[in-house]
PDB file of C-alpha atoms in Angstrom:
ATOM      1  CA  GLY O 926      80.609 117.181 -54.231  1.00  0.00           C
ATOM      2  CA  ALA O 927      82.946 119.079 -56.509  1.00  0.00           C
ATOM      3  CA  GLY O 928      81.625 122.142 -58.235  1.00  0.00           C
ATOM      4  CA  VAL O 929      82.324 123.483 -61.699  1.00  0.00           C
ATOM      5  CA  SER O 930      86.032 124.023 -62.245  1.00  0.00           C
ATOM      6  CA  GLN O 931      87.804 126.089 -64.883  1.00  0.00           C
ATOM      7  CA  SER O 932      91.408 126.327 -65.927  1.00  0.00           C
ATOM      8  CA  PRO O 933      93.543 128.260 -66.108  1.00  0.00           C
ATOM      9  CA  SER O 934      92.405 130.764 -63.520  1.00  0.00           C
ATOM     10  CA  ASN O 935      94.266 133.532 -65.308  1.00  0.00           C
ATOM     11  CA  LYS O 936      95.797 133.661 -68.760  1.00  0.00           C
ATOM     12  CA  VAL O 937      97.919 136.385 -70.280  1.00  0.00           C
ATOM     13  CA  THR O 938      98.617 136.057 -73.969  1.00  0.00           C
ATOM     14  CA  GLU O 939     100.029 138.136 -76.774  1.00  0.00           C
ATOM     15  CA  LYS O 940      97.795 139.490 -79.490  1.00  0.00           C
ATOM     16  CA  GLY O 941      97.547 137.028 -82.349  1.00  0.00           C
ATOM     17  CA  LYS O 942      98.136 133.903 -80.283  1.00  0.00           C
ATOM     18  CA  ASP O 943      95.586 131.106 -79.818  1.00  0.00           C
ATOM     19  CA  VAL O 944      94.250 130.200 -76.373  1.00  0.00           C
ATOM     20  CA  GLU O 945      92.261 127.296 -74.956  1.00  0.00           C
ATOM     21  CA  LEU O 946      90.044 127.655 -71.916  1.00  0.00           C
ATOM     22  CA  ARG O 947      88.791 124.568 -70.123  1.00  0.00           C
ATOM     23  CA  CYS O 948      85.624 123.871 -68.163  1.00  0.00           C
ATOM     24  CA  ASP O 949      84.908 120.784 -66.071  1.00  0.00           C
ATOM     25  CA  PRO O 950      81.195 120.674 -65.244  1.00  0.00           C
ATOM     26  CA  ILE O 951      79.628 118.973 -62.266  1.00  0.00           C
ATOM     27  CA  SER O 952      79.542 115.234 -62.868  1.00  0.00           C
ATOM     28  CA  GLY O 953      76.271 114.136 -64.445  1.00  0.00           C
ATOM     29  CA  HIS O 954      75.291 117.592 -65.662  1.00  0.00           C
ATOM     30  CA  THR O 955      74.158 117.352 -69.256  1.00  0.00           C
ATOM     31  CA  ALA O 956      73.812 121.069 -70.000  1.00  0.00           C
ATOM     32  CA  LEU O 957      76.811 123.392 -70.202  1.00  0.00           C
ATOM     33  CA  TYR O 958      76.935 127.120 -70.950  1.00  0.00           C
ATOM     34  CA  TRP O 959      79.750 129.545 -71.707  1.00  0.00           C
ATOM     35  CA  TYR O 960      79.444 133.245 -70.903  1.00  0.00           C
ATOM     36  CA  ARG O 961      81.791 136.212 -71.356  1.00  0.00           C
ATOM     37  CA  GLN O 962      82.063 139.072 -68.879  1.00  0.00           C
ATOM     38  CA  ARG O 963      83.861 142.190 -70.013  1.00  0.00           C
ATOM     39  CA  LEU O 964      85.246 144.494 -67.351  1.00  0.00           C
ATOM     40  CA  GLY O 965      82.472 146.189 -65.411  1.00  0.00           C
ATOM     41  CA  GLN O 966      79.735 144.569 -67.430  1.00  0.00           C
ATOM     42  CA  GLY O 967      77.221 141.776 -67.127  1.00  0.00           C
ATOM     43  CA  LEU O 968      77.625 138.308 -68.544  1.00  0.00           C
ATOM     44  CA  GLU O 969      76.829 137.672 -72.186  1.00  0.00           C
ATOM     45  CA  PHE O 970      75.871 134.257 -73.475  1.00  0.00           C
ATOM     46  CA  LEU O 971      78.271 132.577 -75.884  1.00  0.00           C
ATOM     47  CA  ILE O 972      77.197 128.974 -76.438  1.00  0.00           C
ATOM     48  CA  TYR O 973      75.132 126.156 -74.995  1.00  0.00           C
ATOM     49  CA  PHE O 974      75.850 122.423 -75.041  1.00  0.00           C
ATOM     50  CA  GLN O 975      73.382 119.624 -74.494  1.00  0.00           C
ATOM     51  CA  GLY O 976      75.654 116.610 -74.158  1.00  0.00           C
ATOM     52  CA  ASN O 977      78.309 117.124 -76.799  1.00  0.00           C
ATOM     53  CA  SER O 978      75.973 118.896 -79.187  1.00  0.00           C
ATOM     54  CA  ALA O 979      75.837 122.680 -79.561  1.00  0.00           C
ATOM     55  CA  PRO O 980      72.518 123.474 -81.261  1.00  0.00           C
ATOM     56  CA  ASP O 981      73.174 127.191 -81.678  1.00  0.00           C
ATOM     57  CA  LYS O 982      76.547 128.862 -81.993  1.00  0.00           C
ATOM     58  CA  SER O 983      75.232 132.313 -82.903  1.00  0.00           C
ATOM     59  CA  GLY O 984      76.282 133.726 -79.506  1.00  0.00           C
ATOM     60  CA  LEU O 985      79.936 133.311 -80.396  1.00  0.00           C
ATOM     61  CA  PRO O 986      81.209 136.820 -81.262  1.00  0.00           C
ATOM     62  CA  SER O 987      83.259 135.873 -84.311  1.00  0.00           C
ATOM     63  CA  ASP O 988      84.558 132.877 -86.249  1.00  0.00           C
ATOM     64  CA  ARG O 989      87.767 133.088 -84.219  1.00  0.00           C
ATOM     65  CA  PHE O 990      85.779 131.561 -81.357  1.00  0.00           C
ATOM     66  CA  SER O 991      84.945 127.865 -81.248  1.00  0.00           C
ATOM     67  CA  ALA O 992      83.962 125.396 -78.570  1.00  0.00           C
ATOM     68  CA  GLU O 993      83.631 121.683 -78.182  1.00  0.00           C
ATOM     69  CA  ARG O 994      82.563 119.256 -75.537  1.00  0.00           C
ATOM     70  CA  THR O 995      83.538 115.653 -74.963  1.00  0.00           C
ATOM     71  CA  GLY O 996      80.410 113.673 -74.178  1.00  0.00           C
ATOM     72  CA  GLU O 997      78.867 115.095 -71.032  1.00  0.00           C
ATOM     73  CA  SER O 998      82.224 116.049 -69.648  1.00  0.00           C
ATOM     74  CA  VAL O 999      84.871 118.658 -70.202  1.00  0.00           C
ATOM     75  CA  SER O1000      84.376 121.555 -72.598  1.00  0.00           C
ATOM     76  CA  THR O1001      87.025 123.667 -74.289  1.00  0.00           C
ATOM     77  CA  LEU O1002      86.567 127.201 -75.586  1.00  0.00           C
ATOM     78  CA  THR O1003      89.200 128.123 -78.155  1.00  0.00           C
ATOM     79  CA  ILE O1004      89.981 131.651 -79.295  1.00  0.00           C
ATOM     80  CA  GLN O1005      92.216 131.914 -82.343  1.00  0.00           C
ATOM     81  CA  ARG O1006      94.313 134.941 -83.245  1.00  0.00           C
ATOM     82  CA  THR O1007      93.381 136.725 -80.034  1.00  0.00           C
ATOM     83  CA  GLN O1008      92.625 140.438 -80.089  1.00  0.00           C
ATOM     84  CA  GLN O1009      92.716 142.947 -77.241  1.00  0.00           C
ATOM     85  CA  GLU O1010      88.920 143.135 -77.330  1.00  0.00           C
ATOM     86  CA  ASP O1011      88.852 139.465 -76.298  1.00  0.00           C
ATOM     87  CA  SER O1012      90.167 140.414 -72.852  1.00  0.00           C
ATOM     88  CA  ALA O1013      87.453 139.388 -70.397  1.00  0.00           C
ATOM     89  CA  VAL O1014      86.482 136.818 -67.817  1.00  0.00           C
ATOM     90  CA  TYR O1015      85.085 133.660 -69.402  1.00  0.00           C
ATOM     91  CA  LEU O1016      82.645 131.802 -67.184  1.00  0.00           C
ATOM     92  CA  CYS O1017      81.241 128.353 -67.574  1.00  0.00           C
ATOM     93  CA  ALA O1018      78.057 127.024 -65.978  1.00  0.00           C
ATOM     94  CA  SER O1019      76.434 123.607 -65.895  1.00  0.00           C
ATOM     95  CA  SER O1020      73.028 122.277 -64.943  1.00  0.00           C
ATOM     96  CA  LEU O1021      71.665 118.782 -64.492  1.00  0.00           C
ATOM     97  CA  VAL O1022      69.354 119.190 -67.448  1.00  0.00           C
ATOM     98  CA  PRO O1023      68.726 122.270 -69.570  1.00  0.00           C
ATOM     99  CA  ASP O1024      65.207 122.766 -68.250  1.00  0.00           C
ATOM    100  CA  SER O1025      64.590 126.271 -66.959  1.00  0.00           C
ATOM    101  CA  SER O1026      63.733 125.110 -63.448  1.00  0.00           C
ATOM    102  CA  TYR O1027      67.180 123.626 -62.906  1.00  0.00           C
ATOM    103  CA  GLU O1028      69.816 125.897 -61.437  1.00  0.00           C
ATOM    104  CA  GLN O1029      72.949 126.753 -63.357  1.00  0.00           C
ATOM    105  CA  TYR O1030      76.098 126.331 -61.283  1.00  0.00           C
ATOM    106  CA  PHE O1031      78.953 128.614 -62.234  1.00  0.00           C
ATOM    107  CA  GLY O1032      82.674 128.038 -62.220  1.00  0.00           C
ATOM    108  CA  PRO O1033      85.144 130.676 -60.983  1.00  0.00           C
ATOM    109  CA  GLY O1034      85.976 131.796 -64.508  1.00  0.00           C
ATOM    110  CA  THR O1035      89.159 132.331 -66.484  1.00  0.00           C
ATOM    111  CA  ARG O1036      90.452 135.885 -66.706  1.00  0.00           C
ATOM    112  CA  LEU O1037      91.976 136.359 -70.152  1.00  0.00           C
ATOM    113  CA  THR O1038      94.252 139.316 -70.786  1.00  0.00           C
ATOM    114  CA  VAL O1039      95.459 139.967 -74.317  1.00  0.00           C
ATOM    115  CA  THR O1040      98.482 142.264 -74.491  1.00  0.00           C
TER     116      THR O1040
ATOM    117  CA  ALA U 550      65.087 139.289 -77.546  1.00  0.00           C
ATOM    118  CA  GLN U 551      64.949 139.867 -73.854  1.00  0.00           C
ATOM    119  CA  THR U 552      66.817 142.708 -72.174  1.00  0.00           C
ATOM    120  CA  VAL U 553      67.612 143.369 -68.535  1.00  0.00           C
ATOM    121  CA  THR U 554      68.391 146.836 -67.195  1.00  0.00           C
ATOM    122  CA  GLN U 555      69.972 147.778 -63.896  1.00  0.00           C
ATOM    123  CA  SER U 556      69.963 151.551 -63.635  1.00  0.00           C
ATOM    124  CA  GLN U 557      72.128 151.823 -60.512  1.00  0.00           C
ATOM    125  CA  PRO U 558      75.810 151.177 -61.307  1.00  0.00           C
ATOM    126  CA  GLU U 559      76.716 151.725 -57.633  1.00  0.00           C
ATOM    127  CA  MET U 560      74.884 151.690 -54.332  1.00  0.00           C
ATOM    128  CA  SER U 561      76.022 151.997 -50.746  1.00  0.00           C
ATOM    129  CA  VAL U 562      74.406 151.147 -47.440  1.00  0.00           C
ATOM    130  CA  GLN U 563      75.306 151.356 -43.795  1.00  0.00           C
ATOM    131  CA  GLU U 564      75.780 148.116 -41.945  1.00  0.00           C
ATOM    132  CA  ALA U 565      72.481 146.874 -40.442  1.00  0.00           C
ATOM    133  CA  GLU U 566      70.431 149.120 -42.725  1.00  0.00           C
ATOM    134  CA  THR U 567      68.215 148.132 -45.656  1.00  0.00           C
ATOM    135  CA  VAL U 568      68.983 148.684 -49.327  1.00  0.00           C
ATOM    136  CA  THR U 569      66.989 148.061 -52.493  1.00  0.00           C
ATOM    137  CA  LEU U 570      68.539 147.292 -55.874  1.00  0.00           C
ATOM    138  CA  SER U 571      66.454 147.939 -58.982  1.00  0.00           C
ATOM    139  CA  CYS U 572      65.991 145.843 -62.087  1.00  0.00           C
ATOM    140  CA  THR U 573      63.667 146.096 -65.048  1.00  0.00           C
ATOM    141  CA  TYR U 574      63.366 143.740 -67.985  1.00  0.00           C
ATOM    142  CA  ASP U 575      61.691 143.547 -71.325  1.00  0.00           C
ATOM    143  CA  THR U 576      60.058 140.417 -72.679  1.00  0.00           C
ATOM    144  CA  SER U 577      57.067 139.241 -74.643  1.00  0.00           C
ATOM    145  CA  GLU U 578      57.038 135.868 -72.901  1.00  0.00           C
ATOM    146  CA  SER U 579      54.580 134.949 -70.181  1.00  0.00           C
ATOM    147  CA  ASP U 580      56.578 132.173 -68.526  1.00  0.00           C
ATOM    148  CA  TYR U 581      60.096 132.861 -67.356  1.00  0.00           C
ATOM    149  CA  TYR U 582      62.360 133.003 -64.323  1.00  0.00           C
ATOM    150  CA  LEU U 583      64.152 135.907 -62.715  1.00  0.00           C
ATOM    151  CA  PHE U 584      67.264 135.732 -60.576  1.00  0.00           C
ATOM    152  CA  TRP U 585      69.580 137.835 -58.494  1.00  0.00           C
ATOM    153  CA  TYR U 586      73.204 136.719 -58.437  1.00  0.00           C
ATOM    154  CA  LYS U 587      75.987 137.985 -56.228  1.00  0.00           C
ATOM    155  CA  GLN U 588      79.554 138.176 -57.533  1.00  0.00           C
ATOM    156  CA  PRO U 589      82.258 138.926 -54.962  1.00  0.00           C
ATOM    157  CA  PRO U 590      85.845 139.719 -56.027  1.00  0.00           C
ATOM    158  CA  SER U 591      86.507 135.975 -56.237  1.00  0.00           C
ATOM    159  CA  ARG U 592      84.374 136.059 -59.451  1.00  0.00           C
ATOM    160  CA  GLN U 593      82.232 133.173 -58.227  1.00  0.00           C
ATOM    161  CA  MET U 594      78.596 133.728 -59.213  1.00  0.00           C
ATOM    162  CA  ILE U 595      76.378 132.957 -56.225  1.00  0.00           C
ATOM    163  CA  LEU U 596      72.620 132.575 -56.605  1.00  0.00           C
ATOM    164  CA  VAL U 597      70.891 134.841 -54.088  1.00  0.00           C
ATOM    165  CA  ILE U 598      67.228 134.400 -54.947  1.00  0.00           C
ATOM    166  CA  ARG U 599      64.946 133.277 -57.771  1.00  0.00           C
ATOM    167  CA  GLN U 600      61.392 134.071 -58.778  1.00  0.00           C
ATOM    168  CA  GLU U 601      59.105 132.130 -61.082  1.00  0.00           C
ATOM    169  CA  ALA U 602      56.993 134.494 -63.174  1.00  0.00           C
ATOM    170  CA  TYR U 603      53.836 132.435 -62.688  1.00  0.00           C
ATOM    171  CA  LYS U 604      54.034 132.880 -58.916  1.00  0.00           C
ATOM    172  CA  GLN U 605      52.429 136.030 -57.568  1.00  0.00           C
ATOM    173  CA  GLN U 606      54.046 135.684 -54.153  1.00  0.00           C
ATOM    174  CA  ASN U 607      57.372 137.460 -53.803  1.00  0.00           C
ATOM    175  CA  ALA U 608      60.326 135.192 -53.068  1.00  0.00           C
ATOM    176  CA  THR U 609      62.248 135.555 -49.810  1.00  0.00           C
ATOM    177  CA  GLU U 610      65.498 134.005 -48.611  1.00  0.00           C
ATOM    178  CA  ASN U 611      66.375 135.053 -45.079  1.00  0.00           C
ATOM    179  CA  ARG U 612      67.481 138.718 -45.295  1.00  0.00           C
ATOM    180  CA  PHE U 613      66.875 138.859 -49.047  1.00  0.00           C
ATOM    181  CA  SER U 614      63.498 139.485 -50.622  1.00  0.00           C
ATOM    182  CA  VAL U 615      62.208 140.640 -53.972  1.00  0.00           C
ATOM    183  CA  ASN U 616      59.441 142.920 -55.157  1.00  0.00           C
ATOM    184  CA  PHE U 617      58.208 141.335 -58.373  1.00  0.00           C
ATOM    185  CA  GLN U 618      55.855 143.481 -60.433  1.00  0.00           C
ATOM    186  CA  LYS U 619      55.045 141.430 -63.523  1.00  0.00           C
ATOM    187  CA  ALA U 620      52.916 144.026 -65.289  1.00  0.00           C
ATOM    188  CA  ALA U 621      55.570 146.683 -64.767  1.00  0.00           C
ATOM    189  CA  LYS U 622      58.349 144.200 -65.613  1.00  0.00           C
ATOM    190  CA  SER U 623      60.183 145.158 -62.470  1.00  0.00           C
ATOM    191  CA  PHE U 624      62.179 142.909 -60.153  1.00  0.00           C
ATOM    192  CA  SER U 625      63.917 144.674 -57.261  1.00  0.00           C
ATOM    193  CA  LEU U 626      66.032 143.088 -54.541  1.00  0.00           C
ATOM    194  CA  LYS U 627      65.781 144.188 -50.927  1.00  0.00           C
ATOM    195  CA  ILE U 628      68.592 143.370 -48.530  1.00  0.00           C
ATOM    196  CA  SER U 629      67.671 143.818 -44.883  1.00  0.00           C
ATOM    197  CA  ASP U 630      70.091 144.126 -41.983  1.00  0.00           C
ATOM    198  CA  SER U 631      72.998 144.576 -44.398  1.00  0.00           C
ATOM    199  CA  GLN U 632      76.249 142.887 -43.456  1.00  0.00           C
ATOM    200  CA  LEU U 633      79.820 143.573 -44.519  1.00  0.00           C
ATOM    201  CA  GLY U 634      79.810 140.257 -46.358  1.00  0.00           C
ATOM    202  CA  ASP U 635      77.005 141.471 -48.598  1.00  0.00           C
ATOM    203  CA  ALA U 636      79.409 143.808 -50.390  1.00  0.00           C
ATOM    204  CA  ALA U 637      79.684 142.578 -53.969  1.00  0.00           C
ATOM    205  CA  MET U 638      78.464 143.111 -57.519  1.00  0.00           C
ATOM    206  CA  TYR U 639      74.827 142.112 -57.875  1.00  0.00           C
ATOM    207  CA  PHE U 640      73.384 140.980 -61.186  1.00  0.00           C
ATOM    208  CA  CYS U 641      69.760 140.662 -62.153  1.00  0.00           C
ATOM    209  CA  ALA U 642      69.154 137.890 -64.693  1.00  0.00           C
ATOM    210  CA  TYR U 643      66.309 136.631 -66.867  1.00  0.00           C
ATOM    211  CA  ARG U 644      65.814 133.075 -67.992  1.00  0.00           C
ATOM    212  CA  SER U 645      63.441 131.952 -70.699  1.00  0.00           C
ATOM    213  CA  ASP U 646      61.693 128.643 -70.843  1.00  0.00           C
ATOM    214  CA  PHE U 647      63.804 125.907 -72.371  1.00  0.00           C
ATOM    215  CA  THR U 648      64.332 125.862 -76.137  1.00  0.00           C
ATOM    216  CA  GLU U 649      66.210 123.292 -78.179  1.00  0.00           C
ATOM    217  CA  THR U 650      68.575 125.875 -79.596  1.00  0.00           C
ATOM    218  CA  SER U 651      69.478 127.958 -76.553  1.00  0.00           C
ATOM    219  CA  GLY U 652      68.706 125.630 -73.661  1.00  0.00           C
ATOM    220  CA  SER U 653      67.681 127.907 -70.828  1.00  0.00           C
ATOM    221  CA  ARG U 654      70.335 130.548 -71.118  1.00  0.00           C
ATOM    222  CA  LEU U 655      70.519 133.533 -68.818  1.00  0.00           C
ATOM    223  CA  THR U 656      70.392 137.180 -69.879  1.00  0.00           C
ATOM    224  CA  PHE U 657      72.109 139.492 -67.420  1.00  0.00           C
ATOM    225  CA  GLY U 658      71.907 143.152 -66.515  1.00  0.00           C
ATOM    226  CA  GLU U 659      74.996 145.329 -66.238  1.00  0.00           C
ATOM    227  CA  GLY U 660      75.245 144.895 -62.484  1.00  0.00           C
ATOM    228  CA  THR U 661      75.120 147.072 -59.367  1.00  0.00           C
ATOM    229  CA  GLN U 662      78.204 147.383 -57.177  1.00  0.00           C
ATOM    230  CA  LEU U 663      77.090 147.355 -53.555  1.00  0.00           C
ATOM    231  CA  THR U 664      79.298 148.819 -50.842  1.00  0.00           C
ATOM    232  CA  VAL U 665      78.489 148.200 -47.178  1.00  0.00           C
ATOM    233  CA  ASN U 666      79.889 150.791 -44.814  1.00  0.00           C
ATOM    234  CA  PRO U 667      80.712 149.822 -41.205  1.00  0.00           C
TER     235      PRO U 667
END
């Protein structure tokens, strides 16, 4: 079946503009995670959704970052007033249920470049 | 909070040889999972191997095996008979048991860039 998809694949934006990044999880997966990967670094956790609920948003780096999810479907990560430090690859992952024994399947990521 | 450390930013190996990538982690939990992921230039994260902390036996997946030392909090990856297609960034990751607030999020190391020389 189809895997996790993300769009756009690449996004170049000017400093100060808002951007929306989209994640389509695997159908039926209730848990969804967003991670950020700065150049040459590991992934850092941003936010977790169980269904359309995000119990803990403390991983979001600032209040310019927000995310929402429609039911158990698509999720959108929005960055307002982008800064150069926001340049990174944003990866999304989904799993059938959030239990630790269930694998997280990753999308290909969106590379965001803020100029 | 858990931390994961990969002390080798870069490693290289000759084709058909064996290479070991190191990973250490810090945690106060007794139940957790450890993973090695491969990330080629396509950015796609590919699960290579996983280890449940409660299992003493080291996990193996074909040419990939781990050396899991729970007391030392060490989790190294051994790649045998290295192939050109193994060249990628490798990430060690830690996963806690599920919690309501964080689900079962992953904590990653900084990665090791593996080059395979023909």
